[in-house]
Short mmCIF file of C-alpha atoms in Angstrom, two decimals:
data_model
loop_
_atom_site.label_atom_id
_atom_site.label_comp_id
_atom_site.label_asym_id
_atom_site.label_seq_id
_atom_site.Cartn_x
_atom_site.Cartn_y
_atom_site.Cartn_z
CA MET W 23 0.00 0.00 0.00
CA LEU W 24 1.25 3.43 -0.92
CA VAL W 25 0.73 5.92 1.95
CA PHE W 26 0.58 9.70 1.51
CA THR W 27 0.53 12.58 3.94
CA ARG W 28 -1.71 15.42 2.73
CA ARG W 29 -3.08 18.58 4.30
CA VAL W 30 -6.47 20.19 3.71
CA ASP W 31 -6.86 21.27 0.06
CA GLU W 32 -3.99 19.02 -1.05
CA ALA W 33 -4.65 16.16 -3.43
CA ILE W 34 -3.23 13.06 -5.05
CA VAL W 35 -3.80 11.99 -8.64
CA ILE W 36 -4.40 8.39 -9.72
CA GLY W 37 -3.76 7.72 -13.38
CA ASP W 38 -4.90 10.40 -15.79
CA GLY W 39 -8.41 10.93 -14.54
CA ILE W 40 -8.86 10.47 -10.79
CA GLU W 41 -8.08 13.09 -8.17
CA VAL W 42 -8.51 12.53 -4.43
CA LYS W 43 -8.51 15.74 -2.38
CA VAL W 44 -8.56 16.27 1.40
CA LEU W 45 -11.47 18.62 2.10
CA ARG W 46 -11.65 18.65 5.88
CA VAL W 47 -10.02 16.92 8.84
CA GLY W 48 -12.09 16.39 11.98
CA ARG W 49 -11.44 14.69 15.30
CA ASP W 50 -12.56 11.26 14.17
CA SER W 51 -12.86 11.53 10.41
CA VAL W 52 -11.42 12.92 7.24
CA ARG W 53 -13.65 14.27 4.47
CA ILE W 54 -12.25 13.60 1.02
CA GLY W 55 -13.46 14.50 -2.44
CA VAL W 56 -13.00 12.27 -5.47
CA SER W 57 -13.05 13.69 -8.99
CA ALA W 58 -13.39 11.07 -11.71
CA ALA W 59 -15.04 10.61 -15.08
CA PRO W 60 -18.73 9.61 -14.88
CA ASP W 61 -17.94 6.14 -16.24
CA VAL W 62 -15.50 5.41 -13.38
CA PRO W 63 -17.33 3.78 -10.45
CA VAL W 64 -16.36 5.26 -7.08
CA HIS W 65 -17.77 3.64 -3.93
CA ARG W 66 -17.07 3.57 -0.21
CA ARG W 67 -15.57 0.20 0.73
CA GLU W 68 -18.65 -0.94 2.68
CA VAL W 69 -20.93 -0.12 -0.28
CA TYR W 70 -18.55 -1.87 -2.69
CA ASP W 71 -18.57 -4.99 -0.50
CA GLN W 72 -22.40 -4.97 -0.42
CA ILE W 73 -22.54 -4.67 -4.22
CA ARG W 74 -20.17 -7.60 -4.64
CA ALA W 75 -22.13 -9.73 -2.16
CA ALA W 76 -25.42 -8.92 -3.91
CA ASN W 77 -23.93 -9.76 -7.30
CA ALA W 78 -22.58 -13.07 -6.00
CA ALA W 79 -25.95 -13.94 -4.46
CA ALA W 80 -27.74 -13.08 -7.71
CA ALA W 81 -25.48 -15.26 -9.85
CA ALA W 82 -27.38 -18.33 -10.98
CA ASP W 83 -26.03 -21.82 -10.40
CA PRO W 84 -25.63 -23.37 -13.89
CA ALA W 85 -27.42 -26.51 -12.70
CA GLU W 86 -30.52 -24.41 -11.94
CA LEU W 87 -30.68 -22.73 -15.36
CA PRO W 88 -32.93 -25.30 -17.14
CA ALA W 89 -35.57 -24.96 -14.41
CA LEU W 90 -35.27 -21.17 -14.52
CA VAL W 91 -35.70 -21.14 -18.31
CA ALA W 92 -38.77 -23.39 -18.01
CA ARG W 93 -40.33 -21.06 -15.40
CA LEU W 94 -39.66 -18.00 -17.55
CA ARG W 95 -41.12 -19.66 -20.65
CA ALA W 96 -44.22 -20.70 -18.70
CA ARG W 97 -44.61 -17.14 -17.46
CA VAL W 98 -44.26 -15.67 -20.97
CA GLY W 99 -46.29 -18.44 -22.57
CA THR W 100 -43.75 -19.84 -25.05
CA SER W 101 -42.71 -23.43 -25.55
CA GLU W 102 -39.34 -23.08 -27.32
#
């Protein structure tokens, strides 16, 4: 891990398009701002972990796919 020391209003740059700036330092927290292109996902770690867990839970087991396809076809009313 690369560790930086920054003061308020100082920033670091990651690659060509991400800037992380220290906005405020409090007793128990640091407020940072992240500037990135709209297509670059930026999440807090706890949110990122929840997204990954939800995606893993939503992933279908390949063995269950035939039954899932049959249920979807029955719902739509097709027999292919």
